CSV table of C-alpha atoms in Angstrom, one decimal:
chain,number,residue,atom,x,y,z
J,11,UNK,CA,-89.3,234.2,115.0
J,12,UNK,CA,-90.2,236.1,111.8
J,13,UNK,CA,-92.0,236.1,108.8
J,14,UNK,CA,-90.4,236.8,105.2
J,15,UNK,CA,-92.9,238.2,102.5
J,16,UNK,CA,-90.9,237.1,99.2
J,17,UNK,CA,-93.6,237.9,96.4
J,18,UNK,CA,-92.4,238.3,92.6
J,19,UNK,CA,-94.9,240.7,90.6
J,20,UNK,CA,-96.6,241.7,93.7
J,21,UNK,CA,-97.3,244.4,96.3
J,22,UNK,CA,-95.1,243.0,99.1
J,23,UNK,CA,-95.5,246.1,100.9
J,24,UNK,CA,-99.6,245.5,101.0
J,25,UNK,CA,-99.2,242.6,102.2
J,26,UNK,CA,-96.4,242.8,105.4
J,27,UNK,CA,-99.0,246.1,105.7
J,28,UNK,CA,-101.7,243.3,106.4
J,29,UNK,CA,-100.1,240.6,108.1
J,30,UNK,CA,-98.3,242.4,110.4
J,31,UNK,CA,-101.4,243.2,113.2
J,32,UNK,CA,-102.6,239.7,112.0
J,33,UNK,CA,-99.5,237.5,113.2
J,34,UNK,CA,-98.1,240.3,115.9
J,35,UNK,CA,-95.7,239.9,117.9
J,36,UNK,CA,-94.4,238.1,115.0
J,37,UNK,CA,-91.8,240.5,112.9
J,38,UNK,CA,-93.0,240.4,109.3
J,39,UNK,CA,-90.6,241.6,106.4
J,40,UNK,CA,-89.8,242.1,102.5
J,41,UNK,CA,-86.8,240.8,101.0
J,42,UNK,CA,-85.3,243.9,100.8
J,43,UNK,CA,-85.4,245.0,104.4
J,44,UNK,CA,-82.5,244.3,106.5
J,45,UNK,CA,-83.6,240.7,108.9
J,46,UNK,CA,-81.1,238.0,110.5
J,47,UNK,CA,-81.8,235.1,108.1
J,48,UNK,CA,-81.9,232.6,111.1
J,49,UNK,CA,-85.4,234.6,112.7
J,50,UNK,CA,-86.9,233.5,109.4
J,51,UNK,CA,-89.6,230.5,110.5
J,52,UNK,CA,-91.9,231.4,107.8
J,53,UNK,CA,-91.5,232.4,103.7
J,54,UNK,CA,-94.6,233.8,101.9
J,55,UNK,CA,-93.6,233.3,98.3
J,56,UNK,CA,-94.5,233.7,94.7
J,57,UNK,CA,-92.1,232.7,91.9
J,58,UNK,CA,-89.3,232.9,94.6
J,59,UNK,CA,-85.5,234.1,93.0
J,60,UNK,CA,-82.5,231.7,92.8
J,61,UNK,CA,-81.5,231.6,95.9
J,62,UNK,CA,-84.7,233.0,97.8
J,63,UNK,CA,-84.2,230.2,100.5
J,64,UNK,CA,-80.1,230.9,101.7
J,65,UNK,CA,-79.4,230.5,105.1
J,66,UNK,CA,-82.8,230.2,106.2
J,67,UNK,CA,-81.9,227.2,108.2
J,68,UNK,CA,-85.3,227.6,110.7
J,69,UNK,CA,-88.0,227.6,108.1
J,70,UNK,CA,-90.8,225.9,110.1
J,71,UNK,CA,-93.1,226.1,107.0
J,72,UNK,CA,-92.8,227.9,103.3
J,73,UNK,CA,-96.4,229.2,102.4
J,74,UNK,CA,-97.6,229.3,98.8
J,75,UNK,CA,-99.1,232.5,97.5
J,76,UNK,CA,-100.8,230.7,94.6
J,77,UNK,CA,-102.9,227.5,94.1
J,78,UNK,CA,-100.3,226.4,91.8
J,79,UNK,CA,-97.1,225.6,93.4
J,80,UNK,CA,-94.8,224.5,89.9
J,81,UNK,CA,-92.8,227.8,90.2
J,82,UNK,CA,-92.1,227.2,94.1
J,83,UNK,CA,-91.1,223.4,93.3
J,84,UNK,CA,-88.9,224.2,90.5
J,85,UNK,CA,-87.0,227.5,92.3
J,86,UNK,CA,-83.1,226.2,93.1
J,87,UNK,CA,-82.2,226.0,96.5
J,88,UNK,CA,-86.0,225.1,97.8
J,89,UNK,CA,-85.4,223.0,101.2
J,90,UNK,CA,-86.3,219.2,100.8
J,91,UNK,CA,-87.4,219.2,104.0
J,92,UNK,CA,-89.4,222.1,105.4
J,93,UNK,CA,-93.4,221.5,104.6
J,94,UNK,CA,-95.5,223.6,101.8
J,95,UNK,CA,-98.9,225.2,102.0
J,96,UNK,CA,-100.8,226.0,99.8
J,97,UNK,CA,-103.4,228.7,99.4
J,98,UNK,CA,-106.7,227.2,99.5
J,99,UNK,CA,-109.4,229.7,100.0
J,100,UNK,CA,-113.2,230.1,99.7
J,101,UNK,CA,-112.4,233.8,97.7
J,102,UNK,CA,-110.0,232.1,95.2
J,103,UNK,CA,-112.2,229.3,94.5
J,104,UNK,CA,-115.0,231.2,94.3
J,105,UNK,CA,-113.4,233.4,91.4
J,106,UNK,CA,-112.4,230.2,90.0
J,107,UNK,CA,-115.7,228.8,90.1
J,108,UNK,CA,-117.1,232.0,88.4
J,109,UNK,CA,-114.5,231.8,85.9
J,110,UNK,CA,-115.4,228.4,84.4
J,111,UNK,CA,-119.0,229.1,84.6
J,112,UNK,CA,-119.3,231.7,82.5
J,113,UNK,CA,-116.9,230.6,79.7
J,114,UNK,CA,-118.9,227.3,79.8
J,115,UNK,CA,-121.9,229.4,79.4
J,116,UNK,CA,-120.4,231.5,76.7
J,117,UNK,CA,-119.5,228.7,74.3
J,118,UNK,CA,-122.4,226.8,74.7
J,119,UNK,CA,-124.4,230.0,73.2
J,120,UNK,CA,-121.3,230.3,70.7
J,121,UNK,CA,-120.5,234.0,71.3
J,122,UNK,CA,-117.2,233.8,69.7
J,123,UNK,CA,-119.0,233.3,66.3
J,124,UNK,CA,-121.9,235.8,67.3
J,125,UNK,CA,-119.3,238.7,68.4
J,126,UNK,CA,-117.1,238.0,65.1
J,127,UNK,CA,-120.1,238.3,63.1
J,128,UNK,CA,-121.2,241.8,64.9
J,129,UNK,CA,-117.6,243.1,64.4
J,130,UNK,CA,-117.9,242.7,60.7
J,131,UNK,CA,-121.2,243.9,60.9
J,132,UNK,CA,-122.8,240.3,59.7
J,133,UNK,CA,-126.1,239.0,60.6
J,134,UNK,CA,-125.2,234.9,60.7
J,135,UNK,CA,-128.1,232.6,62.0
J,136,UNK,CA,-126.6,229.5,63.9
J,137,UNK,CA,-128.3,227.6,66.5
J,138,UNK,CA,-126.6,227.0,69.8
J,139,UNK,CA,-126.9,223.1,70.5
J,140,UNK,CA,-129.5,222.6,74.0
J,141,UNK,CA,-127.4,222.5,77.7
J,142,UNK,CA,-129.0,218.7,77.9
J,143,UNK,CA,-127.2,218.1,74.6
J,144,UNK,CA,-123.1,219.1,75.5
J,145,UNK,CA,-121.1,217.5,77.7
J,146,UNK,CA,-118.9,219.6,79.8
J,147,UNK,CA,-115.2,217.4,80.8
J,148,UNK,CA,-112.9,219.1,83.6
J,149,UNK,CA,-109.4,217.8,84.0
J,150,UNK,CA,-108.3,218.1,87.3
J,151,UNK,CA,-111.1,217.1,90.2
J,152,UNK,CA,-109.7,219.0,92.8
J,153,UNK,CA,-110.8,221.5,95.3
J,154,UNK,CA,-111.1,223.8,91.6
J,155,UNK,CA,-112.5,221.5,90.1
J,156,UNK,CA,-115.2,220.2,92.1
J,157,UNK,CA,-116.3,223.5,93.0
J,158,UNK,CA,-116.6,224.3,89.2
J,159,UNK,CA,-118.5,221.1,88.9
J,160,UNK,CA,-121.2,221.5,91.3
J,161,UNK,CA,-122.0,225.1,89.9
J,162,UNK,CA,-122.3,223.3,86.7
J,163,UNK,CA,-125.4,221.4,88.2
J,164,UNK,CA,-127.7,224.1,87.9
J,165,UNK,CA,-127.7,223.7,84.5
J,166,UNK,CA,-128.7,220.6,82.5
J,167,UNK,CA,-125.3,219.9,80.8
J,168,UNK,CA,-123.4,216.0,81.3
J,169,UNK,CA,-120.8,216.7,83.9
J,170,UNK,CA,-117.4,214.6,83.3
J,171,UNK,CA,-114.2,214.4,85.2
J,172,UNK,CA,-111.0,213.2,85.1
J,173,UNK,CA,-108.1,212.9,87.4
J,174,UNK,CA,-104.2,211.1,87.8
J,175,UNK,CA,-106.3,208.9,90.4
J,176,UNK,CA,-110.2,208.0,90.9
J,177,UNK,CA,-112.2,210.8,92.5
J,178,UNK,CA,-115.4,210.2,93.1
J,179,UNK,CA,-117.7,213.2,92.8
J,180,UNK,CA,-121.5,213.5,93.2
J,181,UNK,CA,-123.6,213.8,89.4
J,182,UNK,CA,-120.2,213.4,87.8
J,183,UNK,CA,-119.0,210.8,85.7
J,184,UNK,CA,-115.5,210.2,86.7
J,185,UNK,CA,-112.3,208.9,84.4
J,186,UNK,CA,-109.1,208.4,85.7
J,187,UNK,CA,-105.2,207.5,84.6
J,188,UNK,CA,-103.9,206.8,81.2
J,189,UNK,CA,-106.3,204.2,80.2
J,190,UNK,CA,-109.2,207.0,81.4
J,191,UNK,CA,-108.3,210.1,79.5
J,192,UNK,CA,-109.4,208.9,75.5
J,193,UNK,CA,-112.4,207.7,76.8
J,194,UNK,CA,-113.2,211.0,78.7
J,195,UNK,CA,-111.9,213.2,76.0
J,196,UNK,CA,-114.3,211.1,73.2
J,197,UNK,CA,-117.0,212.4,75.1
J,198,UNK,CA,-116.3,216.0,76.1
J,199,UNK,CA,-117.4,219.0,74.1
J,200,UNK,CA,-116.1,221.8,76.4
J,201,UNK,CA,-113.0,220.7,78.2
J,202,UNK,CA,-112.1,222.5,81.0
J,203,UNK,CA,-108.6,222.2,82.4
J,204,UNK,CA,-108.0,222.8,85.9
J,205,UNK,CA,-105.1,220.4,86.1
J,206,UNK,CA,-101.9,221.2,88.5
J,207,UNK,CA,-98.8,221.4,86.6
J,208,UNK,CA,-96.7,218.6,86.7
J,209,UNK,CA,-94.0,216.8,84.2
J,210,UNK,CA,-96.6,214.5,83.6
J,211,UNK,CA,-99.5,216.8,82.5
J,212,UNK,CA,-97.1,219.9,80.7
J,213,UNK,CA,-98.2,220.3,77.2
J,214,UNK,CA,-101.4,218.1,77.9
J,215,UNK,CA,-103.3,220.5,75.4
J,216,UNK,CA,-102.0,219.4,72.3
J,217,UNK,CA,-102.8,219.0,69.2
J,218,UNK,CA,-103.0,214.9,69.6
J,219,UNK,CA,-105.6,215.9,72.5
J,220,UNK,CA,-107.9,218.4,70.6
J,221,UNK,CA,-108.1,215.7,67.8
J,222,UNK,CA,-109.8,213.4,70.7
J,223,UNK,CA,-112.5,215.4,71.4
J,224,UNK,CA,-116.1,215.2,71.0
J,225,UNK,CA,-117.2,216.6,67.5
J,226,UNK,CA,-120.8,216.1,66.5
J,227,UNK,CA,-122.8,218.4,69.1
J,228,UNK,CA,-121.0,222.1,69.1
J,229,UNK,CA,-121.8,223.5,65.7
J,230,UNK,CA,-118.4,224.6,64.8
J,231,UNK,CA,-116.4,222.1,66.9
J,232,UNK,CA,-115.2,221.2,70.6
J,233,UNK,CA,-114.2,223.9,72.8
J,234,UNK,CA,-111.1,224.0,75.3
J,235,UNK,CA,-111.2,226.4,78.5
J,236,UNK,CA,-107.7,226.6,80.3
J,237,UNK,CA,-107.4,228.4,83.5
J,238,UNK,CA,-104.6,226.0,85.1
J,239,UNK,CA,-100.9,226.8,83.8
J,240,UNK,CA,-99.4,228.4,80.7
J,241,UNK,CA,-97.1,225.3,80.5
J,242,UNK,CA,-100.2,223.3,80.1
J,243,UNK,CA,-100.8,224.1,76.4
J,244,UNK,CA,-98.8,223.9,73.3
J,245,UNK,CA,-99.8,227.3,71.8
J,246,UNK,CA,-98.2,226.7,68.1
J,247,UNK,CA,-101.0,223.7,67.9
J,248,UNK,CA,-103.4,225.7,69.4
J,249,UNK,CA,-103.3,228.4,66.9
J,250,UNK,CA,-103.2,226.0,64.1
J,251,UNK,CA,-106.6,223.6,65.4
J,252,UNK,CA,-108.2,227.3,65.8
J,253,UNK,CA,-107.4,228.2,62.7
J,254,UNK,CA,-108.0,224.8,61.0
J,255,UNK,CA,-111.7,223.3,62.6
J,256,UNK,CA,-109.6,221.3,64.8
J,257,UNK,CA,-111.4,223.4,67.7
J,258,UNK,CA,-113.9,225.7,67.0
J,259,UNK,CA,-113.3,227.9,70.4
J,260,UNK,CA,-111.3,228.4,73.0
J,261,UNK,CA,-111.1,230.4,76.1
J,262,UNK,CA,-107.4,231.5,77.5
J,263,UNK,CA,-106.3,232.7,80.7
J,264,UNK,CA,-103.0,231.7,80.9
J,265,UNK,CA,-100.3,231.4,78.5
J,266,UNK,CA,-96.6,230.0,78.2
J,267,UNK,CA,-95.4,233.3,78.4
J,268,UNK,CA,-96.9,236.1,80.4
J,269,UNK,CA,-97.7,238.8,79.7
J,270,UNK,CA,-98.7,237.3,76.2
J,271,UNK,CA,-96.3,238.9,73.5
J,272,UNK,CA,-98.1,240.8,71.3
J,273,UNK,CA,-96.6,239.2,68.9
J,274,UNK,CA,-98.5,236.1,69.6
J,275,UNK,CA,-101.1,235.1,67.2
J,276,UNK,CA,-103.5,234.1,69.8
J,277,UNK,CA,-104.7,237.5,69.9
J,278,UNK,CA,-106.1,237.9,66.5
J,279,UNK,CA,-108.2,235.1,66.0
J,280,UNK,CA,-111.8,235.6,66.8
J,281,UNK,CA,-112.7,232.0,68.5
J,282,UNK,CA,-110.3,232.5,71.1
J,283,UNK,CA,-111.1,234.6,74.2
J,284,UNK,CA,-108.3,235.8,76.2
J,285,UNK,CA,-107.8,237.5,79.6
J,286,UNK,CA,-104.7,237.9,81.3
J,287,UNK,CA,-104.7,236.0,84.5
J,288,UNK,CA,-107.6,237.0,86.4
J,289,UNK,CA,-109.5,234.0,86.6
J,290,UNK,CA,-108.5,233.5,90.6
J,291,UNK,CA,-106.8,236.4,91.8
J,292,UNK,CA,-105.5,235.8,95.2
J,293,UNK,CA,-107.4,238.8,97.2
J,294,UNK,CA,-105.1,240.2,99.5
J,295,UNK,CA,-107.0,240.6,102.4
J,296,UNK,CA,-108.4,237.4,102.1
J,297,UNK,CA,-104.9,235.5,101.6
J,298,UNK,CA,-103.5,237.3,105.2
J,299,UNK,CA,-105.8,236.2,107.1
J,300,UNK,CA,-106.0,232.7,105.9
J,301,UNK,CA,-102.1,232.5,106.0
J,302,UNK,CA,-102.0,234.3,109.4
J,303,UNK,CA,-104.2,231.6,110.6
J,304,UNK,CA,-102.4,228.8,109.3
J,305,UNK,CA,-99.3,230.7,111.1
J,306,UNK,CA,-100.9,230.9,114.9
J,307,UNK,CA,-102.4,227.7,114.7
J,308,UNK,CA,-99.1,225.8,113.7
J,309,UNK,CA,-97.6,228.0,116.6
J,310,UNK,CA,-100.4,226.6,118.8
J,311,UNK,CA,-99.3,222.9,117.8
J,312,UNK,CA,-102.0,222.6,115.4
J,313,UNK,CA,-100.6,220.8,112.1
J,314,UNK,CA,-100.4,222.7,108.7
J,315,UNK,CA,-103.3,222.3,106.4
J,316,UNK,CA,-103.1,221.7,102.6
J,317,UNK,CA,-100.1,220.4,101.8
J,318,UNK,CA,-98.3,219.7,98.9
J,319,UNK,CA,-97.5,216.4,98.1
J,320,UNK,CA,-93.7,217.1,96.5
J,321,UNK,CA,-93.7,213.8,94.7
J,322,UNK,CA,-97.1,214.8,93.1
J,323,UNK,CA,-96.3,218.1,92.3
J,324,UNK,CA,-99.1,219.2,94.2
């Protein structure tokens, strides 16, 4: 039995450094070490090569590195039948959590009008609307998203939700399906999206979606918050319903292509906040020892947790 670490755009070495004590006498290895590819029970992977998966034939399990698992389901060659874990952990949520909070925060006090007006040296009055007055929508009522949500509580905003199926979440309102998401969005001022990434909800940020939104409470119009997937958003009408009123802020964390080109005109308007995929990093240390125990207890009979759901996408 052996472990393969198979992570694209990360420190594979840190990581076989830290799993190996955990899962010993497991062998753990990188791609580019020399293994029998029929010891292989386990793949940790992120954004996996063509061909990560040949002639593993005794893959008991494929772990996920991220939260997200679009890049694992759409990598050629991915068995149909071995099972997928994802990473659910109380660090990355956490992080997420923290994420949403603040940006929420941030836009309700418009600082992206504020900090454009110290830039240019401007003193512009504008009051922010009251917390008890915006309505805060998150797409995607997940594990995310439900953490998000309840840290929301402390404050006085109108918590909304909506999901592919009903989900029924304490002090949230709660939209679901098709037929759900005009009514949610008519009443959202910040929307959140949290969303897995599936062909169903890629390029759910549009243009035809911004127009939906709630427009009377924020001063200088709705306010969209995306720390799910790049291939969420349409960034050509994102740039234009920044630029136009459309939306009067946004806060971006991921993009359609990453690192963001500097060419992109994303970064030089001042109502849209951008940081480059931090909002949940997976910490290490924390991700070893939650896959190394998914690892010992599946050896110990004990079935795998958190799994994806391939016909969802998540």
């Amino acid at each position: 039995m052996a472990l393969l670490v198979h992570l694209n755009g990360i420190d594979e070495a840190r990581w076989v450094e830290l799993l190996r004590p955990l899962v010993s006498p497991m062998k753990v290895v990188q791609r580019d070490e020399d293994f029998d590819p029929h010891e292989i029970t386990y793949v940790l992977a992120w954004k996996p090569d063509s061909g990560a998966f040949d002639g593993l034939t005794n893959l008991k399990a494929i772990l996920s590195y991220g939260a997200g698992v679009d890049a694992l389901l759409d990598c050629p060659g991915l068995p149909d039948d071995v099972p997928i874990v994802r990473f659910v952990d109380p660090d990355l949520t956490s992080r997420m959590r923290d994420y949403v909070v603040a940006e929420v925060l941030a836009h309700s006090r418009l600082e992206t009008r504020f900090r454009a007006a110290q830039l240019q040296s401007r003193w512009q009055e504008a009051v922010p609307p009251r917390a008890e007055d915006l309505n805060v929508g998150v797409m995607g009522l997940g594990v995310l998203g439900q953490a998000a949500l309840s840290a929301l509580s402390v404050f006085d905003y109108e918590r909304l939700g909506w999901s592919r199926a009903q989900t029924v979440v304490a002090g949230v309102q709660s939209f679901s399906g098709p037929d759900g998401l005009d009514r949610f969005l008519s009443r959202t001022d910040i929307l959140v999206c949290l969303l897995p990434l599936t062909p169903e909800t890629r390029g759910i940020l549009n243009r035809q979606t911004f127009g939906k939104l709630r427009r009377d409470v924020l001063p200088f119009g709705p306010v969209i918050i995306n720390a799910a997937r790049g291939g969420h958003q349409v960034e050509t009408d994102l740039v234009l319903a920044l630029t136009d009123g459309t939306l009067g802020a946004a806060s971006l964390d991921v993009f359609e292509t990453e690192p963001l080109p500097a060419t992109s005109p994303l970064w030089g308007l001042p109502n849209c906040r951008i940081t480059p995929h931090i909002a949940a990093v997976s910490d290490p240390q924390a991700g070893a020892t939650y896959f190394a125990r998914v690892i010992r207890d599946h050896e110990a009979g004990a079935p795998l947790p958190n799994l994806v759901d391939r016909e969802r996408g998540y």
